[in-house]
Amino acid sequence: MRQPNIVVIGSLNMDIVVEAPRFPQVGETITGTRAHFIPGGKGGNQAVAASRLGAHTVMVGMVGDDAFGGALTQSLADNQVVTKRVTKTSDAPTGLASIMIAHDDNHIVVVPGANALCLPENIEGLEETIAAADLVLLQLEIPLETVVASAQLAKRHGKTVILNPAPAQKLPLGLMQSVDYMTPNRSELYLLTGIDPYGDGLEKAIDALLEMGPRCVVTTLGAAGSVYKESGKNLVSVPAHHVQVIDTTGAGDAFNAGLGYALSIGYELDKAVRFAGKVSALAVTRFGAQAGMPTLDEVKAFALQLLQPE
C-alpha cells in the first residue's frame, strides 16, 4: 500500500495541566497534587495522530523561540512528523493552554502566542508541499484568514481538504466552498447553522451546513458515535465503541486524523468514518492527547478484537 501524504496546517501549544482537589476561590491559593507539561494544539495533535497511523505527515505552524517551542518541535520529530515547515519566531512566545483539573471538570485558558502570527504569508511558500500532498487537514486555532488561504491553495492543486471547525466560530462561505469534509461536533454545528442539532434538528443542521459548500459533513457525537451525510444522500449513523475512558483530550483530533488517513489510502466514506471512530476510541483509553494516539497496528488489533464474540 502506498504511503499517504498528509499536510496539517494549524496550532502548536504546550498544555500545562495542573491537578487539584478543588478549584480555588477568587484570590485564594491552594496546593495542587500533580502537574504535567504535555505537547498539544489541535494541529500538533492531528499531525502526530496521522503520522502514527503511517502517513508521511508535514506539520505547518509556528512556535516561539523558547524552550516550549523546542519541546513541541522535538515531540513532532520524535513521532516522525516532518517539521521543516514549523517556523520559530522571536516576536511571540509559544502558544500554551493552562488547564486546571478538579473533580472530573476543568478550567482552561488558552494563550495563542506564536499561533496568532501564523499568517497567510506563511502559506505562500507551500506550493510544492501542498502539490505533493494527498490531503490537507485544517482547524481554527490559527488566524481565520490563514485557514482560508490554506484551503484555497489546496483546492487550486486539487487536494482533498478536511476542516475541523474548532474552536467554533462563524465562517465565510469562501472557506466552506473550498472544503470537502467538515467535521463539527454538535455545539460547533449549532454555532455554524443556528439550528438546534438534537432530535430531528440534527439532520436539518447538517443539511443547512451542506448548503453552505462542503461536499460532506461528518458530525461527531461523543459517546453516541457519529453521523455523516453527503450532498444529495441519506444520513448515516455510525455507533461508538465502548471502551474504558481515561482521557478524552484529543479524541476529536484522533478522529480527524483517522478520517484523513483512511480517505488518503482510498477508503470509501463509510469505511473511513468507521476507521476514524476506532482511532478515536483507542485514543481516549490513554492519558495525553499526543501520547495517546494509536498506531495502525493497534487499530487493526482493536478491529479484530471487536469481531470476537463476547
Backbone as a ProteinNet text record, in pm:
[ID]
protein_1_A
[PRIMARY]
MRQPNIVVIGSLNMDIVVEAPRFPQVGETITGTRAHFIPGGKGGNQAVAASRLGAHTVMVGMVGDDAFGGALTQSLADNQVVTKRVTKTSDAPTGLASIMIAHDDNHIVVVPGANALCLPENIEGLEETIAAADLVLLQLEIPLETVVASAQLAKRHGKTVILNPAPAQKLPLGLMQSVDYMTPNRSELYLLTGIDPYGDGLEKAIDALLEMGPRCVVTTLGAAGSVYKESGKNLVSVPAHHVQVIDTTGAGDAFNAGLGYALSIGYELDKAVRFAGKVSALAVTRFGAQAGMPTLDEVKAFALQLLQPE
[TERTIARY]
83.7	0	87.8	57.6	133.8	114.6	222.5	214.6	146.4	38.1	-29	52	28.5	98.8	-4	6.2	-89.7	-16.9	-74.2	-22.2	-121.6	-71.5	-153.5	-109.4	-204.3	-174.3	-254.1	-184.2	-259.3	-172.3	-228	-170.8	-76.6	14	105.9	106.1	63.5	56.9	126.5	179.4	219	103.9	52	-55.8	4.2	-23.2	23.4	-96.2	-94.4	-208.8	-177.8	-260.2	-244.9	-365.7	-341.7	-449.1	-457.3	-579.6	-600.3	-725.1	-736.1	-853.9	-981.7	-967.5	-1082.1	-1031	-1122.7	-1084.2	-1071.5	-971.5	-958.5	-1065.2	-1098.2	-1184.7	-1104.7	-1175.7	-1107	-1010.9	-885.4	-785.1	-723.7	-766.2	-718.4	-604.6	-509.1	-403	-424.1	-422.8	-433.2	-315.4	-298.1	-189.4	-241.7	-178.9	-216.8	-152.8	-197.2	-145.2	-43.7	-65	27.5	27	136	144	206.2	158.1	208	232.8	337.8	364.4	347.6	240.4	200	194.3	269.6	259.1	116.3	66.3	-71.9	-90.7	-212.1	-256	-321.6	-435.3	-509.3	-427.3	-349.3	-266.1	-162.6	-89.3	12.1	-46.1	-160.1	-223.6	-260.5	-318.7	-361.8	-242.5	-134.7	-14.9	45.2	56.9	111.1	21.2	-109.3	-201.8	-189.7	-182.2	-170.2	-38.7	68.7	198.8	202	144.4	144	64	-32.8	-108.1	-28.7	77.8	162.8	171.3	105.9	111.9	243.7	294.2	401.6	335.8	370.4	295.7	385.6	342.4	414	332	393.3	327.5	366.8	266.1	287.9	232.4	318.2	272.7	384.2	363	460.1	473.7	598.1	626.1	718.4	728.6	821.2	963.4	1057.6	1198.6	1230.4	1170.8	1183.2	1183.1	1191.2	1201.5	1078	959.2	837.7	834.5	878.9	882.3	974.2	1089.5	1181.7	1123.8	1054	995.4	885.1	802.3	694.3	749.2	850.3	910.7	975	1041	1104.5	1001.6	888.5	782.1	730.6	714.3	672.7	776.3	902.9	1010.4	1019.1	1000	1003.3	893.9	787.3	676.7	681	799.6	825.7	743	702.7	636.9	744.9	729.5	825	804.5	909.2	897	962.4	1006.1	1076.5	987	853.4	760.1	708.6	767.5	736.6	834.4	782	863.9	878.6	999.3	1022.8	1022.6	961.1	958.2	1003.9	1071.7	1110.2	1010.6	904.1	806.6	693.8	686.4	582.4	626.5	582.8	616.2	533.1	574.3	497.4	358.1	258.9	122.8	114.5	25.1	8	-137.4	-171.5	-302.4	-280.5	-337.8	-330.6	-458.5	-443.2	-558.7	-555.4	-659.8	-672.3	-783.1	-752.8	-847.1	-881.6	-1012.3	-1058.8	-1197	-1218.9	-1349.6	-1402.8	-1315.7	-1354.2	-1406.5	-1371.5	-1405.6	-1277.5	-1283.8	-1161.9	-1191.4	-1092.7	-1091	-973	-994.9	-889.5	-874.8	-750.9	-718.7	-614.6	-644.7	-552.8	-492.2	-361.4	-289.8	-230.1	-280.9	-237.1	-88.5	-29.9	112	149.7	249.8	302.3	198.6	100.1	-3.8	-72.8	-87.6	-155.1	-72	55.7	144.1	160	87.1	86.5	-10.7	41.2	-39.3	-38	-126.6	-132.7	0.8	87.3	217.1	301.8	272.5	342.6	298.3	183.1	128.9	179.1	224.2	261.7	374.9	461.8	573.8	545.1	417.5	381.3	337	352.8	305.3	356	485.2	544.8	495.6	486	440.5	296.9	209.7	69.2	54.8	132.2	122.5	156.4	243.1	283.7	187.5	92.8	4.3	-113.2	-167.7	-294.6	-410.8	-386.4	-494.9	-438	-517.9	-480	-579.8	-527.5	-609.4	-598.4	-714.6	-718.3	-806.2	-776	-858.9	-866.5	-914.1	-938.1	-864.7	-746.6	-668.5	-556.5	-554.9	-467.6	-557.2	-507	-594.9	-680.4	-806.4	-901.7	-855.5	-794	-750.8	-643.7	-567.2	-466.4	-532.5	-637.5	-713.1	-775.3	-831.6	-891.8	-786	-671.6	-564.4	-516.7	-509.1	-463.3	-561.5	-690.3	-792.2	-795.9	-785.3	-791.5	-668.7	-551.6	-430.7	-445	-497.7	-515.8	-611.2	-718.2	-815.6	-758.3	-671.3	-607.5	-523.5	-473.7	-393.9	-478.9	-610.3	-698.9	-689	-651.2	-631.9	-758.8	-776.2	-886.2	-859.6	-961.4	-948.5	-1048	-997.3	-1081.7	-1067.7	-1179.7	-1179.8	-1249.7	-1174.8	-1228.6	-1260.5	-1387.9	-1420.6	-1420.7	-1301.8	-1287.3	-1160.2	-1168.5	-1288.2	-1389.8	-1516.8	-1626.4	-1627.5	-1653	-1673.1	-1744.7	-1805.6	-1870	-1763.8	-1798.9	-1701.5	-1750.6	-1660.6	-1701.3	-1735.8	-1830.9	-1871.3	-1754.2	-1663	-1548.4	-1464.2	-1456.3	-1383.7	-1461.6	-1589.9	-1667.9	-1682.6	-1676.9	-1684.8	-1552.7	-1447.3	-1317.4	-1291.6	-1391.3	-1375.7	-1451.4	-1388.6	-1456.3	-1531.4	-1464.2	-1523	-1514.7	-1629	-1631.9	-1673.8	-1605	-1623.5	-1659.9	-1775.1	-1813.4	-1867.6	-1857.1	-1938	-2072.2	-2157.7	-2291.1	-2285.5	-2203.3	-2201.4	-2147.3	-2048.2	-1994.7	-2097.3	-2171	-2275.6	-2383.5	-2417.1	-2518.4	-2470.7	-2344.3	-2293.9	-2287.1	-2251.4	-2236.6	-2370.3	-2476.4	-2604.2	-2716.1	-2705.2	-2813.9	-2930.8	-2915.4	-3021.8	-2985.8	-3078.5	-3055	-3032.8	-2911.8	-2879.8	-2917.7	-3035.7	-3084.2	-3214.3	-3238.6	-3358	-3358.5	-3474	-3486.1	-3398.6	-3358.7	-3277.4	-3137.3	-3089.1	-2953.2	-2937.3	-3027.4	-3015.9	-3045.1	-3137.2	-3165.9	-3042.5	-2970.3	-2849.5	-2742.2	-2728.3	-2629.5	-2665.3	-2794	-2836.9	-2806.3	-2828.4	-2800.8	-2651.9	-2568.7	-2425	-2380.8	-2439.3	-2407.2	-2440.2	-2547.1	-2586.4	-2485.4	-2402	-2301.7	-2177.4	-2162.6	-2048.7	-1977.4	-1957	-1879.1	-1949.4	-1869.5	-1924.5	-1985.9	-1932.3	-1979	-1961.6	-2055.1	-2045.3	-2041.7	-1940.8	-1928.9	-1937.2	-2041.8	-2063	-2032.6	-1940.1	-1906.5	-2002.6	-2044.3	-2147.9	-2100.8	-1970.6	-1919.6	-1952.2	-2011.1	-2042.9	-2148.6	-2218.7	-2321.1	-2262.9	-2133	-2071	-2063.4	-2108.5	-2103.3	-2210.3	-2236.2	-2323.9	-2255.1	-2288.6	-2233.9	-2337.9	-2322.3	-2413.2	-2340.1	-2353.9	-2304.4	-2420.1	-2389.3	-2493.3	-2576.9	-2708.6	-2800	-2815.5	-2753.6	-2762.2	-2825.4	-2847.9	-2912.8	-2813.9	-2868.5	-2790	-2755.2	-2630.3	-2584.3	-2530.5	-2574.3	-2527.8	-2421.9	-2318.3	-2211.3	-2199.2	-2222.7	-2219.1	-2078.8	-2072.8	-1944.5	-1899.6	-1771.5	-1717.1	-1705.4	-1749.5	-1747.1	-1611.1	-1537.3	-1403.6	-1392.6	-1286.5	-1261.3	-1195	-1265	-1216.5	-1120.9	-1000.6	-900.6	-887.7	-885.4	-863.1	-921.9	-1023.7	-1088.4	-1015.9	-910.6	-835.2	-780.1	-807.1	-754	-838.7	-955.8	-1040.3	-1083.9	-1124.3	-1164.9	-1048.7	-930.1	-812.6	-778.4	-791.4	-767.5	-866.6	-992.5	-1095.9	-1062.7	-1026.5	-997.7	-876.4	-772.8	-654.6	-687.8	-768.7	-808.3	-889.3	-980.1	-1060.4	-970.4	-878.7	-788.6	-701	-647.1	-562.5	-642	-760.1	-840	-881	-921.9	-957.7	-835.6	-719.3	-597.9	-552.4	-585.3	-545.1	-655.7	-764.5	-865.7	-988.3	-1005.2	-1126.4	-1249	-1358	-1486.4	-1527.3	-1618.7	-1650.9	-1698.7	-1788.2	-1841	-1728.8	-1642	-1530.6	-1435.5	-1416.7	-1326.7	-1380.2	-1510.5	-1569.2	-1560.7	-1584.8	-1576.6	-1432.3	-1338.3	-1197.3	-1163.7	-1208	-1182.2	-1239.4	-1356.2	-1416.2	-1330.4	-1266.1	-1176.7	-1052.5	-997.1	-879.6	-914	-1027.7	-1070.4	-1096.6	-1159.8	-1189.3	-1061.1	-960.9	-834.5	-764.6	-774.5	-705	-752.1	-879.5	-931.9	-899.8	-838.5	-803.1	-666.5	-602.6	-469.4	-464.9	-371.1	-356.7	-271.1	-313.4	-236.9	-281.9	-299.4	-350.1	-252.9	-131.5	-36.8	13.8	39.1	87.5	-16	-142.9	-249.4	-285.3	-224	-261.9	-214.6	-302.7	-265.2	-189.9	-118.9	-55.1	-154.6	-119.7	-206.1	-220.3	-112.4	-120	-215.9	-216.6	-308.1	-453.4	-477.8	-614.1	-659	-570.3	-604.2	-634	-554	-577.2	-710.2	-743.2	-870.4	-987.3	-972.5	-1078.4	-1101.3	-994.7	-1008.5	-1076	-1039.1	-1099.5	-1250	-1293.1	-1436.5	-1514.2	-1444.7	-1510.8	-1525.7	-1454.7	-1461.2	-1591.5	-1655.9	-1779.3	-1751.7	-1845.9	-1827.2	-1856.8
-118.9	0	124.8	219.9	343.5	427.3	484.3	569.8	701.5	736.6	863.7	982.7	1096.9	1220	1320.9	1357.8	1448.7	1572.4	1689.4	1815.8	1868.9	1897.4	1954.4	2099.2	2191.7	2333.6	2379.9	2418.8	2454.7	2491.9	2472.3	2524.1	2425.9	2484.2	2409.3	2477.2	2404.8	2458.8	2365.5	2422.5	2341.5	2344.7	2227.4	2217.7	2201.5	2296.9	2290.6	2246.4	2122.1	2062	2049.2	2111.9	2105.3	2035.1	1931.9	1861.9	1913	1933.6	1987.3	1922.5	1922.1	1862.4	1941.6	2070.8	2156	2280.9	2360.7	2487	2594.2	2681.1	2786.2	2893.3	2956.9	3073.3	3193.1	3298.9	3418.6	3470.8	3488.8	3540	3435.1	3311	3204.3	3126.7	3082.6	2992.6	2856.6	2750.2	2615.6	2532.7	2415.6	2326.6	2221.4	2211.9	2110.7	1976.9	1874.3	1740	1694.6	1734.6	1695.2	1799.7	1805.8	1894.1	1818.7	1849.7	1783.9	1889.9	1872.1	1954.4	1864.4	1889.1	1794.9	1865.9	1819.1	1878.3	1869.5	1980.2	1983	2082.5	2135.9	2215.5	2122.1	2164.2	2074.7	2035.8	2130.3	2097.5	1991.9	2014.5	1918.6	1781.9	1779.8	1652.6	1574	1642.7	1574.5	1527.6	1605.1	1563.6	1437.5	1432.4	1313.5	1193	1213.5	1102.4	1046.7	1134.6	1089.5	1016.1	1068.2	1004.9	866.9	854.7	724.4	619.4	665.3	571.7	528.7	602	562.3	661	776.1	875.9	953.1	988.4	1087.1	1221.1	1279.1	1394.1	1515.4	1626.1	1753.1	1847.3	1902.8	1999.6	2140.5	2225.5	2366.9	2448.1	2524.9	2604.1	2693.6	2752.7	2848.5	2833.2	2838.9	2833.8	2949.2	2978.3	3079.5	3025.6	3116	3077.9	3061.2	2959.5	2937.2	2787.5	2752	2611.1	2531.7	2590.2	2519.2	2493.4	2592.6	2573.9	2459.3	2452.2	2343.2	2208.5	2204.3	2078.2	2030.9	2124.3	2087.2	2035.8	2103.9	2060.3	1923.7	1901.7	1772.2	1660.7	1691.2	1590.9	1548.6	1645.9	1613.3	1524.4	1564.4	1487.7	1346.2	1334	1201.3	1110.8	1171.7	1095.3	1093.7	1119.5	1112.1	1211.8	1321.6	1429.9	1520.2	1557.4	1647.6	1789.3	1849.7	1978.7	2094.8	2073.4	2180.7	2301	2283.9	2395.1	2452.8	2411.1	2472.6	2588	2709.5	2830	2876.7	2915.7	2976.8	3128.2	3195.8	3340.8	3393.9	3507	3573.5	3684	3697.6	3804.3	3765.5	3639.4	3594	3462.7	3434.9	3306.1	3193.7	3073.2	2957.7	2959.5	2920.3	2912.2	2812.9	2841.3	2748	2744.5	2633.5	2616.9	2584.6	2665.5	2642	2569.8	2448	2361.8	2318.5	2352.2	2302.4	2198.7	2084.1	1974	1947.8	1937.8	1903.9	1841.1	1732.3	1665.3	1637	1582.3	1544	1662.1	1782.7	1901.9	1979.3	2081	2156.4	2302.3	2385	2525.4	2541.9	2605.1	2615.6	2759.7	2806.1	2936.1	2911.2	2952.6	2933.9	3068.5	3071.5	3190.4	3156	3215.2	3172.6	3191.2	3299.2	3320.5	3320.3	3240.4	3236.4	3188.8	3113.6	3067.6	3185.1	3294.6	3411.7	3478.6	3443.8	3501.4	3409.6	3299.8	3210.9	3271.4	3356.2	3441.5	3391.5	3445.1	3397.7	3399.6	3495.6	3497.9	3375.4	3310	3186.2	3070.8	3086.4	2981.6	2996	3116.1	3143.1	3053.6	3008.8	2925	2775.8	2740.4	2599.2	2531.7	2598.6	2541.8	2398.4	2378.2	2246.3	2144.5	2187.1	2096.6	2052.7	2147.1	2115.3	2031.4	2063.4	1989.1	1841.8	1811.3	1673	1597.4	1668.3	1607.1	1534.7	1440.1	1378.2	1451.8	1505.3	1561.8	1667.7	1772.4	1879.9	1884.3	1884.1	1889.9	2029.5	2091.2	2226.4	2231	2327.7	2355.7	2507.2	2557.2	2701.2	2763.3	2711.6	2769.2	2860.6	2886.5	2987.9	3092.2	3207	3309.8	3257.9	3301.4	3252.1	3280.1	3395.5	3427.9	3330.3	3272.5	3173.5	3041.6	3005.9	2884.6	2897.9	3015.1	3039	3026.7	3091	3085.1	2941.9	2864.7	2725.5	2640.7	2655.9	2576.7	2612.4	2738.4	2779.9	2734.2	2735.1	2684	2534.5	2461.6	2317.2	2287.5	2364.4	2339.5	2374.9	2476.1	2508.6	2392.3	2313.6	2196.6	2068.7	2082.5	1967	1869.9	1919.1	1831.8	1821.8	1708.2	1690.2	1772.8	1843.9	1929.7	1884.8	1860.8	1837.1	1957.4	2014.9	2124.7	2078.8	2078.4	2054.1	2192	2235.7	2374.8	2399.5	2385.9	2403.4	2483.8	2577.4	2616	2686.5	2667.8	2710.2	2860.9	2900.7	3040.9	3046.8	3158.9	3177.3	3177.1	3117.3	3100.3	3163	3218.3	3275.9	3166.2	3195.5	3096.9	3056.9	3150.5	3118.9	3005.9	2997	2887.3	2757.1	2760.9	2637.4	2579.3	2665	2617.1	2558	2573.3	2514.1	2386.3	2342.8	2227.9	2107.5	1991.4	1867.7	1805.2	1793.1	1728.7	1824.9	1851.3	1933.7	1845.1	1857.9	1762.6	1831.4	1896.2	1962.3	1863.2	1898.4	1829	1901.9	1861.2	1922.3	2072.4	2113.7	2255.6	2339.7	2287.2	2359	2364.9	2256.2	2251.9	2356.6	2370.3	2468.1	2610.6	2639.4	2774.1	2806.8	2710.2	2733.5	2753.7	2689	2690.4	2761	2773.5	2830.7	2736.3	2610.2	2509.7	2414.5	2392.2	2302.6	2160.3	2103.9	1975.5	1854.5	1857.1	1742.2	1693.2	1563.2	1504.7	1524.6	1565.5	1589	1705	1789.1	1904.7	1869.5	1750.8	1713.2	1710.2	1638.9	1631.3	1766.7	1842	1975.2	2064.5	2057.3	2137.8	2093	1963.8	1912.2	1955	1947.2	1990.6	2138.5	2219.3	2362.7	2387.4	2308.9	2324.3	2278	2170.5	2122.5	2227.8	2300.8	2404.5	2518.6	2530.4	2637.1	2602.2	2474.6	2445.7	2313.6	2259.5	2135.7	2019.3	1926.3	1810.7	1709.3	1705.7	1608.2	1667	1636	1674.3	1547.4	1536.7	1426.1	1487.3	1454.2	1513.5	1412.3	1447.2	1358.9	1383.7	1274.7	1283	1225.6	1223.2	1171.5	1024.6	992	853.3	794.2	879.5	830.8	798.9	816.1	782.5	900.9	883.3	990.2	967.6	1071	1060.8	1133	1094	1165.3	1173.7	1273.9	1290.8	1362.4	1308.2	1373.3	1444.4	1545.9	1620.3	1525.8	1533.7	1453.7	1309.6	1272.1	1133.8	1127.8	1006.4	986.9	1003.4	1038.7	1046.3	904.4	884.2	753	767.4	678.6	677.8	569.4	602.1	507.5	499.7	383.8	374.1	390.7	428.5	440.5	304.2	295.6	174.5	199.1	105.3	121.4	76.9	172.5	146.9	212.1	176.4	240.4	375.4	481.8	615.9	664.1	703.8	759.8	910.5	955.2	1097.1	1127.5	1214	1245.6	1356.2	1414.7	1517.7	1460.7	1528.4	1482.8	1381.2	1346.1	1246.5	1294.9	1421.4	1476.8	1485.1	1515.9	1521.7	1383.3	1281.6	1144.4	1106.6	1146.4	1115.5	1180	1307.3	1378.1	1320	1287.9	1228	1090.5	1013.6	882.2	892.1	988.5	1009.2	1049.1	1141.6	1185.4	1073.6	993.4	881.8	783.2	747.3	647.3	695.3	819.6	874	879	907.8	920	787.1	677.5	547	485	560.9	516.1	450.2	457.3	400.6	478	405.3	470.4	540.7	638.9	723.8	644.3	549.1	475	403	337	265.2	363.1	479.3	580.2	634.2	662.1	713.2	607.8	482.6	375.8	356.1	369.4	362.4	477	597.4	713.4	692.3	629.5	600.8	507.4	411.8	319.4	392.1	479.7	557.3	643.2	709.9	795.7	714.7	598.5	514.4	471.4	432.7	392.8	510	628.8	746	781.6	761.7	802.5	702.3	589.8	490.5	519.4	630.8	664.8	812.1	844.7	983.4	1061.4	1183.7	1272.9	1262.6	1378	1379.2	1311.7	1363.8	1306.7	1170.4	1154.7	1025.9	915.4	954.5	854.1	813.2	874.4	842.1	701.5	617.8	479.3	464.5	352.7	317	239.7	223	147.7	3.5	-57.3	-195.3	-205.5	-105.5	-108	-95.1	-13.4	-0.2	-131.6	-195.7	-324.3	-430	-432.4	-528.9	-501.3	-375.8	-338	-381.4	-362.5	-404.1	-554.7	-632.5	-778.2	-815.3	-742.4	-766.2	-743.7	-643.9	-614	-724.5	-803.1	-911	-1036.6	-1042.4	-1161.1	-1166.2	-1284.7	-1296.5	-1278.6	-1217.2	-1194.2	-1321.7
0	0	0	-86.4	-94.3	31.2	81.6	199.6	163.7	232.2	201.3	251.2	188.7	223	273.5	400.2	464.4	514	486.7	538.4	642	760.2	866.7	887.7	877.3	896.9	1017.7	1125.1	1244.9	1362.8	1481.1	1604.9	1672.4	1749.5	1835.6	1972.1	2074.8	2210.5	2308.2	2414.7	2529	2628.8	2664.8	2762.4	2901.4	2988.7	3127	3211.8	3252.5	3321	3469.8	3553.6	3698.8	3758.6	3837.7	3907.6	4051	4097.5	4231.5	4292.8	4425.3	4489.2	4464	4435.7	4405.8	4335.6	4280.5	4219.4	4327.8	4321.8	4423.3	4406.7	4516.1	4512.3	4461.2	4424.8	4376.4	4483.1	4446.5	4538.5	4629.7	4618.9	4707	4641.1	4721.1	4676.5	4741.5	4660.2	4713.8	4663	4718.9	4678.7	4582.3	4467.5	4369.5	4401.8	4328.7	4352.9	4248.3	4123.3	4016	3905.8	3830.5	3715	3598.1	3478.8	3358	3250.8	3173.7	3056.2	2934.1	2857.2	2753.3	2618	2518.4	2385.1	2331.9	2279.4	2231.9	2119.6	2114.4	1999.9	1900.7	1845.4	1756.9	1633.5	1582.2	1468.2	1501.9	1610.4	1652.3	1682.9	1751.4	1785	1659.4	1561.4	1440.2	1358.2	1359.7	1286.7	1347	1478.7	1544.5	1519.1	1527.7	1506.1	1364.6	1264.9	1125.8	1103.7	1163.2	1147	1211.2	1329.5	1396.8	1319.1	1242.4	1159.5	1036.4	1005.6	894.4	780.8	791.7	685.4	691.1	573.3	566.3	597	711	763.2	777	717.9	727.5	814.8	918	1004.8	963.6	946	916	1032.7	1098.2	1212	1261	1378.8	1431.1	1581.8	1629	1772.5	1808.1	1936.1	1981.9	1987.7	1989.2	2001.9	2150.2	2209.7	2353.2	2382.3	2509.3	2547.5	2507.4	2524.3	2485.6	2334.8	2257	2112.5	2074	2138.3	2111.6	2150.2	2264.4	2309.9	2215.9	2166.9	2076.4	1943.7	1892.2	1766.6	1782.3	1895.3	1920.7	1933.1	1997.4	2009.8	1873.1	1782.9	1646.8	1579	1588.5	1524.2	1581.3	1712.4	1775.4	1721.7	1670.9	1613.4	1460.5	1405.4	1261	1179.4	1241.3	1168.1	1109.1	982.7	918.2	972	1023.9	1093.4	1018.1	893.9	822.7	795.1	806.2	785.2	917	1028.7	1157.8	1178.1	1184.2	1191	1335.6	1372.4	1503.5	1489.3	1586.5	1586.5	1721.8	1719.5	1844.2	1879.6	1799.4	1820.2	1915.7	1952.7	2046.1	2108.1	2230.5	2291.5	2229.4	2252.2	2207.3	2270.1	2193.4	2246.4	2360.5	2453.4	2565.4	2610.7	2673.8	2735.8	2883	2969.6	3113.5	3155.3	3203.4	3230.4	3376.4	3451.1	3587.4	3592.6	3652.8	3661.4	3807.3	3836.4	3970.3	3959.2	4028.5	4031.4	3890.2	3803.7	3667.6	3584.8	3625.2	3547.4	3523.3	3438.1	3413.5	3383.8	3409.1	3368.4	3274.6	3158.9	3058.1	3011.2	3006.5	2947.6	2839.2	2716.9	2605	2566.5	2555.6	2509.1	2372.6	2263.9	2129.2	2103.5	2155	2134.9	1987.9	1953.3	1816.3	1715.7	1759.4	1665.8	1596.9	1669.6	1612.8	1503.8	1493.8	1392	1271.1	1270.9	1153.6	1051.7	966.4	878.8	734.1	648.3	509.3	436.8	469.5	400.1	432.2	545.5	577.2	487.8	423.2	337.2	193.7	160.2	21.3	-28.5	61.2	19.6	21.8	31.5	46.9	-82.9	-194.7	-321.4	-341.1	-326.4	-350.8	-248.2	-121.7	-15.3	-39	-73.3	-97.9	-225.1	-327	-453	-433.6	-337.4	-313	-222	-161.5	-62.1	-126.4	-51.4	-87.9	-22.7	97.1	177.2	269.9	295.6	387.1	502	624.7	746.5	807.1	834.5	889.9	1014.4	1103.4	1220.5	1235.4	1349.6	1363.9	1482.6	1516.9	1626.2	1575.6	1445.5	1387.7	1322.7	1280.5	1224.1	1108.8	1107.9	1009.3	866.4	844.3	708.7	659.6	752.8	715.7	679	750.7	718.3	579.5	550.8	418.6	309.6	328.8	229.3	207.9	315.8	306.7	227.9	258.4	188.9	40.4	9.9	-130.2	-207.4	-143.3	-208.1	-235	-136.7	-154.5	-269.4	-279.4	-386	-523.1	-529.3	-657.7	-708.3	-614.6	-652.1	-656.1	-640.5	-649.8	-533.9	-414.9	-299.5	-214.4	-148.6	-55.1	70.3	117.5	236	342.8	462.7	580.3	672.2	711.4	808.7	935.6	1043.8	1177.4	1236.7	1237.6	1272.6	1423	1482.2	1626.3	1654.2	1751.4	1826.8	1737.1	1771.8	1684.7	1663.8	1539.8	1504.7	1369.9	1341.3	1211.9	1102.2	988.2	881.2	751.5	671.7	542.9	443	354.8	254.2	165.4	139.8	56.2	112.7	245.3	308.4	294.1	328.9	328	187	87.3	-50.3	-98.1	-17.7	-50.4	29.2	106.1	195.2	139.5	145.5	104.4	220.8	334.2	451.5	569.7	633.4	753.7	869.8	984.3	1093.4	1224.9	1233.9	1359.1	1462.4	1590.3	1690.2	1700	1792.2	1798.2	1823.7	1919.3	1955.1	1839.3	1769.1	1653.5	1540.4	1523.4	1420.8	1451	1577.7	1618.2	1590.9	1626.1	1604.3	1454.8	1373.7	1230.3	1159.8	1210.9	1139	1213	1345.9	1424.8	1443.5	1406.9	1419.8	1532.3	1623.9	1737.5	1686	1703.7	1642.1	1727.7	1785.2	1862.3	1799.4	1815.5	1755.3	1604.6	1551.7	1407.5	1360.9	1453.7	1417.7	1372.1	1407.6	1370.1	1218.3	1150.4	1005.5	940.6	998.4	943.1	950	1062	1077.2	978.4	961.8	867	724.7	690.4	557.1	534.7	638.7	627.2	604.8	672.6	655.5	516.8	467.2	332.7	226.8	249	152.7	146.3	250.4	252.5	171.8	132.2	45.9	58.7	181.2	188.6	118.6	69	-2.2	93.7	215.4	314.1	453.3	542.8	683.6	767.8	852.1	946.8	1085.7	1160.2	1291.9	1400.4	1488	1599.3	1714.8	1779.2	1882.8	2016.1	2039.4	2165.3	2183.3	2298.6	2330.4	2238.6	2162.7	2069.5	1931.4	1912.9	1785.5	1691.8	1570.3	1470.4	1364.8	1287.8	1171.1	1056.9	935.1	820.7	710.6	628.8	515.5	402.5	283.5	162.6	94.2	17.2	-53.6	-140.3	-120.9	-201	-157.3	-45.8	1	139.4	189.4	318.8	434	549.1	672	717.5	757.8	803.7	946.1	1035.2	1173.8	1193.4	1268.2	1299.7	1451.8	1510.9	1657.3	1713.6	1840.7	1910.1	1959.3	1995.7	2058	2207.6	2286.6	2431.8	2485.2	2540.9	2593.8	2731.3	2804.5	2933	2908	2939.4	2909.4	3018.7	2975.9	3067.2	3048.2	2922.5	2893.6	2755.6	2752.6	2624.7	2547.2	2606.4	2536.4	2405.8	2296.3	2169.4	2097.1	2153.4	2087.4	1949.2	1941.3	1812.4	1714.7	1765.9	1679.1	1624.6	1709.2	1663.9	1555	1572.8	1474.4	1339.9	1343.3	1218.6	1146.9	1222.5	1161.5	1104.6	1178.6	1128.4	1000.7	996.8	876.1	759.3	783.9	678	626.6	718	676.8	592	638.3	567.7	428.6	418	286.6	194.8	251.4	171.2	112.4	179	125.5	40.6	18	-76.3	-17.4	115.5	174.8	126.6	103.7	81.3	209.9	198.4	312.4	433	413.9	528.8	603.4	530.1	592.6	659.9	599.5	655.7	788.4	795.1	919.1	1029.3	994.3	1094.2	1141.5	1051.8	1090.2	1186.1	1154.6	1241.1	1380.2	1389.1	1518.8	1602.1	1537.4	1609.6	1659.2	1576.2	1617.7	1738.8	1734.4	1844.8	1972.1	1956.6	2072.8	2143.3	2067.7	2129.1	2196	2136.1	2189.4	2329.9	2359.9	2490.9	2601	2566.1	2668.2	2729.9	2688.6	2738.2	2778.1	2866.6	2912.1	2813.2	2785.1	2698.4	2554.9	2491.5	2354.2	2258.7	2248.1	2152.5	2197	2325.1	2375.2	2358.2	2350.9	2341.4	2200.9	2098.8	1961.4	1924.4	1869.7	1839.7	1708.5	1696.4	1570.4	1483.7	1357.1	1266.3	1313.4	1360.8	1409.1	1526.8	1614.4	1729.1	1683.6	1582.6	1530.3	1466.8	1392.5	1330.8	1436.9	1543.6	1651.6	1720.7	1739.6	1800.6	1713	1582.1	1489	1496.3	1506.2	1519.4	1651.4	1755.9	1888.4	1884.5	1809.9	1801	1730.2	1648.4	1575.9	1660.9	1774.3	1859.2	1936	1945	2022.9	2171.1	2239.7	2384.4	2463.2
[MASK]
++++++++++++++++++++++++++++++++++++++++++++++++++++++++++++++++++++++++++++++++++++++++++++++++++++++++++++++++++++++++++++++++++++++++++++++++++++++++++++++++++++++++++++++++++++++++++++++++++++++++++++++++++++++++++++++++++++++++++++++++++++++++++++++++++++++++++++++++++++++++++++++++++++++++++++++++++++++

